[in-house]
CSV table of C-alpha atoms in Angstrom, one decimal:
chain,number,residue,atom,x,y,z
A,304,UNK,CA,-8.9,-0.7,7.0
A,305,UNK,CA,-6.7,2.3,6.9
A,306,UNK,CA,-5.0,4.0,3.8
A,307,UNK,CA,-1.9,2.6,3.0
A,308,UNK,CA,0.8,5.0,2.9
A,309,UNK,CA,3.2,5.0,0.1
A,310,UNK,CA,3.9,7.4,-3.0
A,311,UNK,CA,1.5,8.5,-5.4
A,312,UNK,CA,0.0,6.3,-7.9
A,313,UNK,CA,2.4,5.4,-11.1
A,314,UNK,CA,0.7,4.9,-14.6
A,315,UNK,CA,1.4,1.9,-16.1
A,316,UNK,CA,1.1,3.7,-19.7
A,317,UNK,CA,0.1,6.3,-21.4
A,318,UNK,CA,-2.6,7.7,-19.7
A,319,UNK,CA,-2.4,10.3,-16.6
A,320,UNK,CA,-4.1,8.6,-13.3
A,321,UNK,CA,-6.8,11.0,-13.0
A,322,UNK,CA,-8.5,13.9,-15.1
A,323,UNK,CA,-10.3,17.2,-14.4
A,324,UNK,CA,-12.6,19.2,-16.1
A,325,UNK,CA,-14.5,22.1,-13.6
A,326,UNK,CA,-15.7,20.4,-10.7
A,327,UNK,CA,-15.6,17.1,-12.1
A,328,UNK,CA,-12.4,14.3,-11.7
A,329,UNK,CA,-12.8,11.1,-13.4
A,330,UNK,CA,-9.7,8.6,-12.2
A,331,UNK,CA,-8.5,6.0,-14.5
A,332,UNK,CA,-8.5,2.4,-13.2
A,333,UNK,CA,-6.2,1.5,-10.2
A,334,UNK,CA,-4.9,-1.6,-9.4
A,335,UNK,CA,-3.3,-2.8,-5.9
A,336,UNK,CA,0.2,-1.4,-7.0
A,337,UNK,CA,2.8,0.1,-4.3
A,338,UNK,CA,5.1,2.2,-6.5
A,339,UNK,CA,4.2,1.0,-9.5
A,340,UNK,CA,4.6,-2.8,-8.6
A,341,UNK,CA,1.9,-5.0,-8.0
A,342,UNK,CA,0.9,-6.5,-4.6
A,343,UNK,CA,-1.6,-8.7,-4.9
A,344,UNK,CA,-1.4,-10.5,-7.9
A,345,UNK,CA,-4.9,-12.4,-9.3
A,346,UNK,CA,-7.3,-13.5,-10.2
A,347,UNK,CA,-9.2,-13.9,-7.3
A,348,UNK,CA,-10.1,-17.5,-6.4
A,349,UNK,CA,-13.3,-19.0,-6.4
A,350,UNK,CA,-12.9,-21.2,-3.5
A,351,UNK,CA,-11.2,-18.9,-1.2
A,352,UNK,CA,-13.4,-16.7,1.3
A,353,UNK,CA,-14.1,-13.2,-0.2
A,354,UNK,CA,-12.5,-11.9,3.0
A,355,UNK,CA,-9.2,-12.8,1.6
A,356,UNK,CA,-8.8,-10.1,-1.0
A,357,UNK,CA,-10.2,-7.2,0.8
A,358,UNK,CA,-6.7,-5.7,1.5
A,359,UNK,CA,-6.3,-5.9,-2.6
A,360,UNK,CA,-9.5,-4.1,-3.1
A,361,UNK,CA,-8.3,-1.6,-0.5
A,362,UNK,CA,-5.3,-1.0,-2.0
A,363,UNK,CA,-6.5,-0.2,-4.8
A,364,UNK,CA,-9.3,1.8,-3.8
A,365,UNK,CA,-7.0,3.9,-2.4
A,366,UNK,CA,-4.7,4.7,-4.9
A,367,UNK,CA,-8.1,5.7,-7.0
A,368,UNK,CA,-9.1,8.0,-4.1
A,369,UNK,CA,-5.2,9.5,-4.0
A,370,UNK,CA,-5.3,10.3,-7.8
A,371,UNK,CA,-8.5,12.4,-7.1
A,372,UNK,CA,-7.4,13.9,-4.5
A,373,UNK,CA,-4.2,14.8,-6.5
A,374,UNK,CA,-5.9,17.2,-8.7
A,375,UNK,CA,-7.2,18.9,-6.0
A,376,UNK,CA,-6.2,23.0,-5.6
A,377,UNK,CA,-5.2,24.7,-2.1
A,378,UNK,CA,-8.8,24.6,0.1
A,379,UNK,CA,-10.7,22.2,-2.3
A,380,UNK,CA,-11.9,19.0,-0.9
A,381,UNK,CA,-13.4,16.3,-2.7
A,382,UNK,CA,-17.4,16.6,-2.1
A,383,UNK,CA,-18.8,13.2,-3.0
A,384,UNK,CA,-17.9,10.4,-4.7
A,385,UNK,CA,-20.7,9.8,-7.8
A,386,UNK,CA,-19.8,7.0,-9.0
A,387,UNK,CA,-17.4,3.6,-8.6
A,388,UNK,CA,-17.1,0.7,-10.8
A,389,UNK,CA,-15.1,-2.4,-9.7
A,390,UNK,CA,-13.8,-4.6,-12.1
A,391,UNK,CA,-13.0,-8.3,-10.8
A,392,UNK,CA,-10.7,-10.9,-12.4
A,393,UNK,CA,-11.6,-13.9,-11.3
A,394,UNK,CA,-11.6,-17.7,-11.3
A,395,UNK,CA,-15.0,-19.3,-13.0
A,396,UNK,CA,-17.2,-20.1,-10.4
A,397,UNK,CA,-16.9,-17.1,-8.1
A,398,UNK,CA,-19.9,-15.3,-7.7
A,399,UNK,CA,-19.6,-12.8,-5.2
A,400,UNK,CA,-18.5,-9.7,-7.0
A,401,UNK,CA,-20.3,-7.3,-5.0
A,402,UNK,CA,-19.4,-8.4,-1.7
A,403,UNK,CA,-16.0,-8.1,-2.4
A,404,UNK,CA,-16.5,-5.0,-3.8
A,405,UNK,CA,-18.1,-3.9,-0.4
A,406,UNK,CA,-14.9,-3.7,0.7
A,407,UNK,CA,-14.0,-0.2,-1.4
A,408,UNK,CA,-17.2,1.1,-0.4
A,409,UNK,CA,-16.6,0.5,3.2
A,410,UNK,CA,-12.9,2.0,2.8
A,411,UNK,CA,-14.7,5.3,1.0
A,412,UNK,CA,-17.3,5.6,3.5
A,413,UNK,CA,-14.2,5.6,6.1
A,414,UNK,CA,-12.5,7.9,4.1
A,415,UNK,CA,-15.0,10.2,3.9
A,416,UNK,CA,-18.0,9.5,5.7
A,417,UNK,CA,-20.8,10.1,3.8
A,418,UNK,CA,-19.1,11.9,0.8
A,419,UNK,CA,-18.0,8.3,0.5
A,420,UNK,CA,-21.4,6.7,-0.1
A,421,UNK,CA,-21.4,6.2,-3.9
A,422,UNK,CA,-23.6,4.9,-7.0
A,423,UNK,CA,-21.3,1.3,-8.0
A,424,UNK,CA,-21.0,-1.6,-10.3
A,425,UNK,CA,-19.4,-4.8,-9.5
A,426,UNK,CA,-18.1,-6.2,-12.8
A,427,UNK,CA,-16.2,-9.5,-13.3
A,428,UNK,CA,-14.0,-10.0,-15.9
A,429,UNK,CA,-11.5,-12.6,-17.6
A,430,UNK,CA,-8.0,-10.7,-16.4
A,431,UNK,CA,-7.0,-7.2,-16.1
A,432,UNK,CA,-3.5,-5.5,-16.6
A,433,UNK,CA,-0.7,-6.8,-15.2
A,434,UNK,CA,-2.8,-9.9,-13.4
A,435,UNK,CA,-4.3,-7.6,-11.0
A,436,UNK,CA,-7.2,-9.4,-9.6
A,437,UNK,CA,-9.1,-6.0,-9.0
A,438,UNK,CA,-8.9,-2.6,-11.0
A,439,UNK,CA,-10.9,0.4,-9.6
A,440,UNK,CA,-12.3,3.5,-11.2
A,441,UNK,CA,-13.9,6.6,-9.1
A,442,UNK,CA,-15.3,9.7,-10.4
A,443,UNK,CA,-15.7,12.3,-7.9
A,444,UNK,CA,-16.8,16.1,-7.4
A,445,UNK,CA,-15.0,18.9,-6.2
A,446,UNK,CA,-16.2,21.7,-3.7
């Protein structure tokens, strides 16, 4: 799963994609947009295979990981990923929330080896905005 390459990510309202303070970044949610529009629409299906929304969960993964990495200065580097929560909209019925969100873990730990390995939660909810079927936040230090 490589990072898609397209512009940087585009808030969908007032709110800046990511925020610093020190050595600390805290993104705000990122759905599977390509310049500002939406790829994948939701919610994620409970009888198709989890398999089928990795590149959604991907995608937005990486525009979390490229709002980070935005706020970093000349020679800084992102030193670990603390913490990732992914948020699920999905059909009744579907269950495995954490297996799909295995999918942004695995793209991290590509990313960035084990800087990428990361404290998550998996959370499933009714919708998100814009019918994304997955939003993802990161927060990440700095070295």
């Amino acid at each position: 799963m490589a990072a898609p390459a397209h512009g940087a990510p585009v808030p969908q309202g007032d709110y800046v994609p990511a925020r610093r303070s020190g050595k600390l970044i805290v993104t705000a949610g990122m759905t599977p947009r390509i310049d500002g529009r939406l790829a994948y629409p939701g919610p994620v299906r409970s009888d198709a295979a989890v398999e089928q929304n990795h590149e959604a969960v991907v995608l937005a993964c990486s525009n979390a990981l490229r709002a980070a990495r935005s706020l970093l200065q000349p020679g800084e580097e992102l030193d670990a990923i603390l913490s990732m929560t992914v948020y699920i909209a999905a059909e009744p019925g579907f269950t495995a929330h954490s297996r799909l969100a295995d999918a942004a873990s695995a793209f991290l730990r590509q990313e960035l080896g084990d800087a990428g390995i990361c404290s998550r939660a998996a959370v499933g909810v009714a919708s998100l905005p814009g019918g994304a079927p997955v939003e993802i936040q990161l927060m990440a230090a700095v070295r």
